Coordinates of C-alpha atoms in Angstrom, one line a residue:
M1 CA -0.2 -0.1 0.2
A2 CA 1.6 3.4 -1.0
K3 CA 2.2 5.5 2.0
A4 CA 0.2 8.8 2.7
T5 CA 1.1 11.9 1.8
I6 CA 2.2 15.0 4.3
L7 CA 2.1 18.3 2.2
T8 CA 3.9 21.2 3.4
V9 CA 3.8 24.6 1.3
D10 CA 5.8 27.8 1.7
D11 CA 6.8 30.4 -1.0
D12 CA 9.7 30.9 0.8
P13 CA 12.6 28.0 -0.9
G14 CA 14.6 28.5 2.4
V15 CA 11.6 27.6 4.5
S16 CA 9.8 25.4 1.9
R17 CA 13.8 23.5 2.4
A18 CA 13.3 23.2 5.9
I19 CA 10.4 21.9 7.3
A20 CA 10.8 19.6 4.7
R21 CA 14.0 18.2 5.3
D22 CA 12.4 18.4 9.2
L23 CA 9.2 16.6 7.9
R24 CA 11.7 13.5 6.0
R25 CA 13.4 13.0 9.4
H26 CA 11.6 12.1 11.8
Y27 CA 8.4 10.9 9.7
G28 CA 9.9 9.7 6.3
D29 CA 9.7 5.8 6.7
R30 CA 6.0 6.2 7.4
F31 CA 4.8 9.2 5.1
R32 CA 5.6 10.7 2.1
V33 CA 6.6 15.1 2.3
L34 CA 5.9 16.8 -0.7
R35 CA 6.3 20.6 -1.0
A36 CA 5.2 23.1 -2.9
T37 CA 6.3 26.4 -3.0
S38 CA 2.3 28.0 -4.4
G39 CA -1.4 27.1 -3.2
D40 CA -1.9 26.5 -7.4
E41 CA 0.8 24.3 -7.3
A42 CA 0.0 22.5 -3.9
L43 CA -3.5 22.0 -5.5
E44 CA -2.6 20.3 -8.4
A45 CA -0.7 18.0 -6.4
L46 CA -3.0 17.0 -4.2
R47 CA -5.5 16.8 -8.0
E48 CA -2.1 14.0 -8.3
V49 CA -2.5 12.1 -5.4
R50 CA -5.9 12.3 -5.1
L51 CA -5.8 10.5 -8.6
R52 CA -3.7 7.8 -7.5
G53 CA -5.8 6.9 -5.7
E54 CA -3.5 7.8 -1.7
A55 CA -4.6 9.8 0.9
V56 CA -3.1 12.7 2.7
A57 CA -2.5 12.9 6.5
V58 CA -1.3 16.4 7.0
M59 CA -1.0 19.5 5.1
I60 CA 0.8 22.4 6.1
A61 CA 0.6 26.2 4.6
D62 CA 2.7 29.3 5.4
Y63 CA 0.2 31.8 6.2
R64 CA 1.3 34.6 3.8
M65 CA 2.2 33.4 0.0
P66 CA 1.0 36.0 -3.0
T67 CA -1.8 35.0 -5.5
M68 CA -3.1 32.4 -2.6
N69 CA -2.4 32.6 1.0
G70 CA -1.9 30.2 3.0
V71 CA -5.8 29.8 4.2
Q72 CA -7.2 30.4 1.2
F73 CA -5.1 27.1 0.2
L74 CA -6.6 25.2 3.0
E75 CA -9.7 26.0 2.6
A76 CA -9.7 24.6 -1.7
A77 CA -7.9 21.4 -0.3
M78 CA -10.5 21.0 2.3
D79 CA -12.4 19.9 -1.1
L80 CA -9.7 17.3 -2.3
F81 CA -8.9 15.8 1.1
P82 CA -12.1 17.1 4.2
R83 CA -9.7 14.3 6.6
A84 CA -6.5 15.4 6.0
R85 CA -4.7 17.4 9.5
R86 CA -4.8 21.5 8.5
V87 CA -1.9 23.2 10.5
L88 CA -1.1 26.8 9.6
L89 CA 2.3 28.4 9.5
T90 CA 2.5 32.3 10.8
A91 CA 4.5 34.9 11.5
Y92 CA 3.3 36.1 15.5
A93 CA 2.5 38.9 14.4
D94 CA -0.5 37.0 12.3
T95 CA -1.6 35.2 15.1
G96 CA -5.1 36.8 14.8
A97 CA -4.7 35.5 11.2
A98 CA -4.6 31.9 12.7
I99 CA -7.4 32.4 15.4
D100 CA -9.8 33.5 12.9
A101 CA -8.6 29.9 10.3
I102 CA -9.8 27.8 13.5
N103 CA -13.8 27.9 12.3
F104 CA -12.7 29.4 8.6
V105 CA -11.4 26.0 7.1
D106 CA -11.7 23.9 10.5
L107 CA -7.8 24.5 11.6
D108 CA -6.5 22.0 14.0
H109 CA -4.0 24.0 15.2
Y110 CA -1.1 26.5 14.1
L111 CA 2.6 27.0 14.5
L112 CA 4.9 30.1 14.7
K113 CA 7.7 30.1 12.6
P114 CA 10.8 29.7 13.3
W115 CA 9.6 26.2 15.2
S116 CA 13.4 24.8 15.7
P117 CA 14.0 23.3 18.0
P118 CA 11.7 20.7 15.6
E119 CA 12.0 18.5 18.6
E120 CA 10.3 20.7 20.7
N121 CA 7.6 23.0 18.2
L122 CA 6.8 20.8 15.9
Y123 CA 6.9 17.0 15.9
P124 CA 4.7 16.9 19.2
V125 CA 2.3 18.9 17.6
L126 CA 1.9 16.9 14.0
D127 CA 2.5 13.2 16.2
T128 CA -1.1 14.0 17.7
L129 CA -2.2 15.1 14.7
V130 CA -1.0 12.0 12.7
D131 CA -2.4 9.8 15.6
I132 CA -5.8 11.6 14.9
W133 CA -5.6 11.1 11.5
D134 CA -4.9 7.5 11.6
A135 CA -7.8 6.6 14.8
A136 CA -9.9 7.7 12.4
S137 CA -13.6 5.5 12.2
D138 CA -13.7 6.1 8.4
P139 CA -11.1 7.2 6.6
E140 CA -9.6 7.8 3.2
A141 CA -10.7 5.8 0.0
P142 CA -9.5 5.3 -3.1
E143 CA -11.9 6.7 -5.6
T144 CA -14.4 5.3 -7.4
R145 CA -14.3 6.0 -11.1
L146 CA -17.7 7.0 -12.7
V147 CA -18.0 7.2 -16.7
G148 CA -21.2 9.4 -18.5
H149 CA -21.9 11.5 -20.4
R150 CA -22.1 15.3 -19.7
W151 CA -25.6 15.6 -20.3
S152 CA -26.7 12.3 -19.5
A153 CA -29.5 12.7 -16.4
P154 CA -29.1 9.4 -15.5
S155 CA -24.8 10.3 -14.7
F156 CA -25.7 13.5 -13.1
A157 CA -28.1 12.0 -10.6
V158 CA -25.2 9.5 -9.4
R159 CA -22.5 12.1 -9.8
E160 CA -24.9 14.3 -7.9
F161 CA -25.6 11.7 -5.8
L162 CA -21.1 10.6 -5.1
A163 CA -21.0 14.2 -4.7
R164 CA -23.9 15.5 -2.0
N165 CA -22.0 12.0 0.0
L166 CA -18.7 12.8 -0.5
V167 CA -17.8 9.7 -1.7
P168 CA -13.9 10.4 -3.6
Y169 CA -14.9 9.2 -7.2
R170 CA -13.1 10.2 -10.7
W171 CA -15.5 11.1 -13.4
I172 CA -14.5 9.8 -16.8
A173 CA -16.5 11.5 -20.0
A174 CA -17.4 8.0 -22.3
D175 CA -16.2 9.6 -25.5
E176 CA -12.3 9.9 -24.1
P177 CA -10.6 6.9 -24.4
E178 CA -9.9 5.9 -21.3
G179 CA -14.1 5.8 -20.8
A180 CA -14.1 3.9 -23.9
Q181 CA -11.4 1.4 -23.0
L182 CA -13.9 0.9 -19.7
L183 CA -17.0 0.9 -21.8
E184 CA -16.0 -1.9 -24.2
A185 CA -14.1 -3.8 -21.0
A186 CA -17.4 -4.1 -19.0
G187 CA -19.4 -5.5 -22.6
L188 CA -21.1 -1.6 -22.7
T189 CA -21.9 1.5 -24.7
A190 CA -21.4 4.8 -24.8
A191 CA -25.1 4.8 -24.8
D192 CA -25.1 2.2 -21.6
V193 CA -24.2 4.9 -19.7
P194 CA -23.9 5.5 -16.3
L195 CA -21.6 3.1 -15.7
V196 CA -19.7 3.1 -11.3
I197 CA -16.3 1.1 -11.7
T198 CA -15.9 0.8 -7.2
T199 CA -12.6 1.0 -5.3
E200 CA -12.7 -3.0 -5.7
G201 CA -13.5 -3.4 -9.6
K202 CA -17.0 -3.7 -9.1
V203 CA -18.3 -3.0 -12.0
L204 CA -22.1 -1.4 -11.6
H205 CA -25.1 -0.1 -14.6
S206 CA -26.8 2.3 -14.3
P207 CA -27.6 1.4 -10.4
T208 CA -30.0 3.0 -8.5
E209 CA -29.6 4.5 -5.3
T210 CA -29.4 2.0 -2.6
E211 CA -26.9 -0.6 -4.7
L212 CA -24.6 3.0 -5.5
A213 CA -24.8 3.5 -1.4
A214 CA -23.7 -0.1 -0.1
Q215 CA -20.7 -0.5 -2.3
V216 CA -19.3 2.9 -2.1
G217 CA -19.5 1.9 1.3
L218 CA -22.5 4.4 3.1
R219 CA -24.0 2.1 5.9
T220 CA -27.7 1.2 4.6
S221 CA -29.0 -1.1 6.3
P222 CA -30.1 -0.7 11.0
A223 CA -27.9 -2.2 13.3
A224 CA -30.5 -2.4 15.7
D225 CA -34.5 -3.3 15.7
F226 CA -35.6 -0.7 17.7
Y227 CA -34.4 2.8 19.3
D228 CA -34.8 5.9 21.7
V229 CA -34.9 7.8 19.1
V230 CA -36.0 7.3 14.8
V231 CA -34.2 10.4 12.7
I232 CA -35.6 10.8 9.5
G233 CA -33.5 13.8 7.8
A234 CA -30.5 15.0 7.3
G235 CA -30.4 18.2 6.6
P236 CA -29.5 20.5 9.9
A237 CA -32.4 19.9 11.3
G238 CA -32.5 15.6 10.7
L239 CA -28.6 16.7 12.3
G240 CA -29.0 19.4 15.0
A241 CA -30.9 16.0 17.2
A242 CA -28.6 13.7 15.8
V243 CA -26.0 15.3 17.7
Y244 CA -27.4 16.5 20.2
A245 CA -29.6 12.4 20.6
A246 CA -26.4 10.8 20.6
S247 CA -25.0 13.1 23.2
E248 CA -27.0 12.3 25.3
G249 CA -27.0 8.9 25.5
L250 CA -29.9 8.1 23.6
R251 CA -29.8 5.0 20.6
T252 CA -30.0 6.9 17.5
V253 CA -30.3 7.0 13.9
L254 CA -30.5 9.1 11.4
V255 CA -32.0 7.7 7.9
E256 CA -31.7 9.6 4.9
R257 CA -33.2 8.8 1.3
S258 CA -30.3 10.6 -0.5
A259 CA -27.4 12.5 0.8
T260 CA -27.1 14.7 3.7
G261 CA -27.1 18.2 4.4
G262 CA -30.5 18.7 2.6
Q263 CA -30.9 21.9 1.2
A264 CA -28.8 23.8 3.2
G265 CA -25.8 20.9 1.9
Q266 CA -26.0 22.1 -1.9
S267 CA -25.3 25.5 -0.7
S268 CA -22.1 27.1 -1.6
R269 CA -21.8 29.3 0.7
I270 CA -23.3 29.5 4.0
E271 CA -22.5 33.0 5.5
N272 CA -24.8 34.5 8.4
Y273 CA -25.1 31.2 10.5
L274 CA -23.7 31.5 14.1
G275 CA -19.7 30.7 14.6
F276 CA -18.0 31.1 11.0
P277 CA -17.4 34.7 10.4
D278 CA -15.5 34.2 6.6
G279 CA -18.4 31.2 5.5
V280 CA -19.2 28.1 5.4
T281 CA -20.0 26.0 1.8
G282 CA -22.6 23.8 3.2
A283 CA -20.6 20.4 1.8
Q284 CA -18.3 21.4 5.1
L285 CA -21.0 21.8 7.5
T286 CA -22.6 18.9 6.4
D287 CA -18.9 16.6 6.9
R288 CA -18.8 18.3 10.2
A289 CA -22.2 17.9 11.7
R290 CA -21.6 14.1 9.8
R291 CA -18.9 13.3 11.7
Q292 CA -19.5 15.0 14.9
A293 CA -22.8 12.5 14.9
T294 CA -20.9 9.3 13.7
R295 CA -18.2 10.2 16.6
F296 CA -21.6 10.2 19.6
G297 CA -22.4 7.4 18.6
A298 CA -25.4 7.5 16.3
E299 CA -25.8 5.5 13.1
I300 CA -26.8 7.0 10.0
L301 CA -28.2 5.7 6.9
S302 CA -28.4 6.7 3.4
A303 CA -30.5 6.2 0.3
T304 CA -32.6 4.4 3.0
E305 CA -36.3 5.2 2.2
V306 CA -39.1 5.5 5.6
V307 CA -42.8 4.7 3.0
A308 CA -44.5 5.3 6.3
L309 CA -45.0 5.8 10.1
E310 CA -47.1 3.9 12.2
A311 CA -48.3 3.8 16.1
A312 CA -47.6 -0.1 17.5
G313 CA -48.8 1.2 21.2
S314 CA -45.8 2.9 23.3
G315 CA -43.9 2.4 20.0
R316 CA -43.4 3.8 16.6
V317 CA -43.0 2.0 13.7
L318 CA -41.2 3.1 10.3
R319 CA -41.2 0.7 7.5
F320 CA -38.0 1.2 4.8
A321 CA -39.0 0.9 1.0
D322 CA -37.1 -2.2 0.6
G323 CA -39.9 -4.7 3.4
T324 CA -37.9 -3.9 6.8
S325 CA -38.5 -1.9 9.7
I326 CA -37.7 -0.7 13.4
G327 CA -38.9 0.5 15.8
A328 CA -38.2 3.3 17.9
H329 CA -39.9 4.9 21.3
T330 CA -40.0 8.6 19.7
V331 CA -39.4 9.8 16.3
V332 CA -37.8 13.3 14.8
L333 CA -39.1 14.4 11.6
A334 CA -36.8 16.4 9.7
T335 CA -38.0 15.7 6.1
G336 CA -37.1 19.7 4.7
V337 CA -38.3 20.5 1.4
T338 CA -37.9 20.3 -2.1
Y339 CA -37.2 22.7 -4.8
R340 CA -40.5 23.1 -6.4
H341 CA -40.4 22.5 -10.3
L342 CA -40.8 25.2 -12.8
A343 CA -44.7 24.5 -14.2
G344 CA -46.2 23.9 -17.9
A345 CA -42.5 25.8 -19.1
Q346 CA -41.9 21.7 -20.7
L347 CA -38.0 21.7 -19.2
D348 CA -38.9 17.8 -17.0
G349 CA -37.1 16.6 -20.1
F350 CA -33.8 18.4 -19.9
C351 CA -33.8 17.9 -15.9
G352 CA -30.0 16.8 -15.4
A353 CA -29.4 17.1 -19.1
G354 CA -29.1 21.5 -18.7
V355 CA -31.7 21.7 -16.2
F356 CA -31.3 21.4 -12.4
Y357 CA -33.4 22.5 -9.4
G358 CA -31.3 22.7 -6.7
S359 CA -27.8 23.8 -6.9
A360 CA -25.4 21.8 -8.4
A361 CA -21.9 22.9 -7.4
F362 CA -20.2 20.3 -9.5
E363 CA -21.2 21.4 -12.4
A364 CA -19.7 25.0 -12.0
A365 CA -16.7 23.9 -14.3
S366 CA -17.9 22.6 -17.0
C367 CA -20.0 25.8 -16.8
R368 CA -16.6 27.9 -17.5
G369 CA -17.1 30.6 -20.5
D370 CA -20.7 30.5 -20.7
D371 CA -23.8 31.9 -19.8
V372 CA -25.6 30.8 -16.6
Y373 CA -30.2 31.4 -15.8
I374 CA -31.1 30.8 -12.8
V375 CA -35.1 31.2 -11.3
G376 CA -35.2 32.4 -8.2
G377 CA -34.6 35.8 -5.7
A378 CA -34.0 34.1 -2.2
N379 CA -30.3 34.1 -0.4
S380 CA -30.2 30.1 -2.3
A381 CA -30.6 31.3 -5.6
G382 CA -28.5 34.2 -4.6
Q383 CA -25.6 32.5 -3.0
A384 CA -25.6 30.2 -6.3
A385 CA -24.9 33.2 -8.7
V386 CA -22.6 34.6 -6.5
Y387 CA -20.2 31.0 -6.6
F388 CA -21.5 30.4 -10.6
S389 CA -20.1 33.8 -11.2
R390 CA -16.5 32.7 -10.4
F391 CA -17.4 30.4 -13.5
A392 CA -20.2 31.5 -16.0
E393 CA -19.0 34.1 -18.7
T394 CA -22.5 35.8 -17.2
V395 CA -24.8 34.6 -14.1
H396 CA -28.9 36.0 -15.6
V397 CA -31.2 35.5 -12.6
L398 CA -34.4 35.5 -13.4
L399 CA -37.4 37.7 -11.2
R400 CA -40.6 37.1 -10.7
G401 CA -41.2 40.1 -8.9
P402 CA -39.1 44.3 -9.1
D403 CA -36.4 43.6 -7.5
L404 CA -34.5 40.8 -4.6
A405 CA -35.6 42.9 -1.4
H406 CA -38.4 41.6 -0.6
S407 CA -36.5 37.7 -0.6
M408 CA -32.9 37.6 0.0
S409 CA -30.4 39.4 3.1
A410 CA -28.7 42.9 3.0
Y411 CA -25.3 41.3 3.1
L412 CA -26.1 38.5 -0.3
I413 CA -27.8 41.7 -2.2
Q414 CA -24.9 44.3 -2.0
Q415 CA -22.6 41.3 -3.0
I416 CA -24.6 40.5 -6.1
E417 CA -24.3 44.3 -6.4
D418 CA -20.7 44.1 -6.2
V419 CA -20.3 42.0 -9.4
P420 CA -19.8 43.1 -12.4
N421 CA -21.0 40.3 -14.6
I422 CA -24.1 39.3 -12.7
E423 CA -27.4 40.4 -14.2
I424 CA -30.4 40.7 -12.4
H425 CA -34.0 40.8 -15.5
P426 CA -37.0 41.3 -12.7
C427 CA -40.1 40.4 -13.8
T428 CA -39.3 38.3 -16.2
E429 CA -40.4 34.4 -15.9
V430 CA -39.2 31.2 -17.7
A431 CA -41.4 30.6 -20.0
S432 CA -40.6 27.2 -22.5
G433 CA -37.4 25.6 -23.1
A434 CA -35.8 23.7 -25.8
G435 CA -33.2 21.5 -26.9
E436 CA -31.7 18.2 -28.2
G437 CA -30.4 15.9 -26.3
H438 CA -29.9 18.3 -23.5
L439 CA -31.5 22.1 -22.8
E440 CA -30.3 25.0 -25.7
R441 CA -32.8 27.7 -25.8
L442 CA -34.9 29.4 -22.6
T443 CA -37.8 31.5 -24.5
L444 CA -38.2 34.5 -21.5
R445 CA -42.1 35.8 -20.6
D446 CA -42.0 39.5 -19.3
N447 CA -44.7 39.7 -16.7
R448 CA -45.6 43.6 -16.9
T449 CA -45.7 43.2 -21.0
G450 CA -45.9 39.4 -22.2
A451 CA -43.7 40.0 -24.6
L452 CA -41.6 37.1 -25.0
T453 CA -37.1 37.1 -25.7
D454 CA -35.5 33.8 -26.6
V455 CA -31.7 33.1 -25.7
D456 CA -29.7 30.8 -26.1
A457 CA -29.2 28.6 -22.8
T458 CA -28.2 25.3 -21.6
W459 CA -27.6 25.9 -17.8
L460 CA -31.3 26.9 -16.1
F461 CA -31.0 26.1 -11.6
V462 CA -33.8 27.0 -10.6
F463 CA -34.7 27.8 -6.7
I464 CA -38.8 28.6 -6.6
G465 CA -40.4 28.0 -3.1
A466 CA -40.2 25.0 -1.6
E467 CA -42.4 22.7 -1.1
P468 CA -42.9 18.6 1.7
Q469 CA -42.5 16.0 0.9
T470 CA -44.8 14.7 3.5
Q471 CA -47.2 12.3 1.7
W472 CA -46.3 9.1 3.2
L473 CA -48.0 10.0 6.5
D474 CA -51.3 10.8 4.6
G475 CA -54.3 9.4 8.0
L476 CA -51.7 9.1 10.6
I477 CA -50.1 12.7 11.7
A478 CA -51.9 16.6 11.6
R479 CA -50.4 18.4 8.0
D480 CA -51.7 22.5 6.7
D481 CA -53.3 22.4 3.1
R482 CA -50.2 22.9 2.0
G483 CA -48.5 20.1 3.3
F484 CA -46.2 20.8 5.8
V485 CA -46.6 19.4 9.5
L486 CA -48.5 20.8 12.3
T487 CA -47.6 20.7 15.4
G488 CA -48.0 22.0 19.1
P489 CA -49.8 24.9 19.5
D490 CA -51.3 24.5 16.0
L491 CA -53.2 21.5 16.0
P492 CA -56.6 22.1 15.7
E493 CA -58.1 21.7 19.4
A494 CA -55.5 21.0 20.9
G495 CA -55.0 19.9 24.7
G496 CA -59.0 17.7 24.6
R497 CA -59.6 14.4 22.9
S498 CA -59.9 14.3 19.5
P499 CA -59.0 12.7 16.4
R500 CA -56.6 14.8 16.0
W501 CA -54.7 14.5 20.1
P502 CA -55.8 11.4 21.6
L503 CA -54.4 12.7 25.8
T504 CA -55.9 15.2 27.6
R505 CA -52.4 16.9 27.9
A506 CA -50.9 19.6 26.2
P507 CA -49.3 18.3 22.8
Y508 CA -45.4 19.4 23.4
H509 CA -43.8 22.8 20.9
L510 CA -42.2 20.6 18.7
E511 CA -44.7 17.2 18.9
T512 CA -47.0 15.9 16.5
S513 CA -50.5 14.9 16.5
V514 CA -49.4 11.5 17.6
P515 CA -47.3 11.5 20.7
G516 CA -43.3 11.6 20.5
V517 CA -43.5 12.2 16.8
F518 CA -41.9 15.7 16.5
A519 CA -41.0 17.5 13.6
A520 CA -38.2 20.2 13.4
G521 CA -37.1 22.1 10.8
D522 CA -38.2 23.4 7.2
V523 CA -40.6 20.2 7.1
R524 CA -42.8 22.3 10.1
A525 CA -45.6 24.5 9.9
E526 CA -44.2 28.1 10.5
S527 CA -40.8 27.2 11.4
V528 CA -38.8 30.0 9.9
K529 CA -36.5 28.8 6.9
R530 CA -33.2 29.2 8.3
V531 CA -30.0 26.5 8.9
A532 CA -29.4 28.8 12.1
S533 CA -33.4 27.8 13.6
A534 CA -33.4 23.7 12.1
V535 CA -30.5 23.2 13.7
G536 CA -31.9 24.9 17.2
E537 CA -35.5 23.1 16.5
G538 CA -33.8 19.6 15.8
A539 CA -31.6 19.8 19.6
M540 CA -35.1 21.8 21.4
A541 CA -37.0 18.2 20.0
V542 CA -34.3 15.8 21.7
T543 CA -34.6 18.4 24.8
L544 CA -38.9 17.5 24.3
V545 CA -37.9 13.4 23.4
H546 CA -36.3 13.4 26.7
R547 CA -39.4 14.9 28.5
Y548 CA -41.8 12.7 26.8
L549 CA -39.6 9.2 28.0
E550 CA -39.6 10.7 31.0
A551 CA -43.2 10.7 31.5
Q552 CA -44.2 7.2 29.9

């Protein structure tokens, strides 16, 4: 097995050679030590390491580097090797920046220059970080290979599943020589994509999410038949509930139909979340929360769909799509919401082939030099616009209303105003789309005059409000006319005996019409649709779970 890597990057050649020398002296028998003289050079080295399917244990970056400083490098490197330990090398005058970086890039430590003698100032710190990395329960695995076509919706679905579940993979286009060779070896043609080849060499042709999850190391089956609490949905509310429940000793399982993070996990940058003054990506926040939940002992089931909830005496039974079931004392519904589809625009045939609901951030590089169209005026649309502006020629934001002020945070509006290649189109809707095999054109309508305009477009990202996926709760859980779950004082006839609430006591604040079943986050009627409030409701639900269990 190839050695894992320790990477150091410093633009000062003397410092770069010195730290690499000290690292090889102490760690050369166990690790491969790489050094780079710029952030770009270091990122290229990391990409090569990843392509070889090897691991990175520690990354050490100097703070003061031109073009890309150490914090910026470590932030970019996190996407390649999220579990590598991160160290910032600083001068005494930069310790304030190092402390700020603890939140920005989840920094593990910072070292002051000079570090001599290394036996006192370097090795003890790195020994601890190496031990933490070495003892991690989920070390980085070699990459899965995915052969697909750029405009293939099934290929996009597999890419999205792997990316959102933080599974390392390498995308190989079917029309490239390597892609063609792999397809031929599997007895397939370019029309048969997607093809997935796992790290063990197993070949999967057009796998379902459940099949894919089982083959890439994600857990899909529970370890037990009964739990104290089952959390359904792994967005911010569900992850918050799982962290708090498991940390307080409750036997906890978190069940997710698709990928952890929910809508927040797709965000390119969340900048108004407490404790992250420079913002955090949805993927980074999700990864930290997921690792935190598992560290406390919560189980996380991926690609597992709950299709029914039943009350069985004092217990609650959850039935899965594969026919299996588990029981629990309590349940937390945190299934969130999904983006609504554009009605009447004839775009359903282009889903995953130019039309995307939510932010497919991994497609950003493919948008380089193209025009990108974004529909929506809330924060999620604004965050996507700012992110895609780094790659696209022009980002066109289409608004039904006259301006952004009604639904977008002020800080985000200011950011958009400062980006020259973002254009806002007020009172504009998508009337229709067209193309051969993928989106190629859009027809836009001015909703003030009715005038139609045709534009060339191959990328359309839609953020037009949300709807809960709660149909499976019909007949058991009370919901409002839009499908959101009613809780606590919003329940009809709360506090009395009725078909909606069976007990004489009043329901707890987040309790649904079934005692012991709670709702948190966006799926709950009248909830505040923000990451911070969702996490807070997840934590609050666990407090109410304790109260419910103590009363039984």
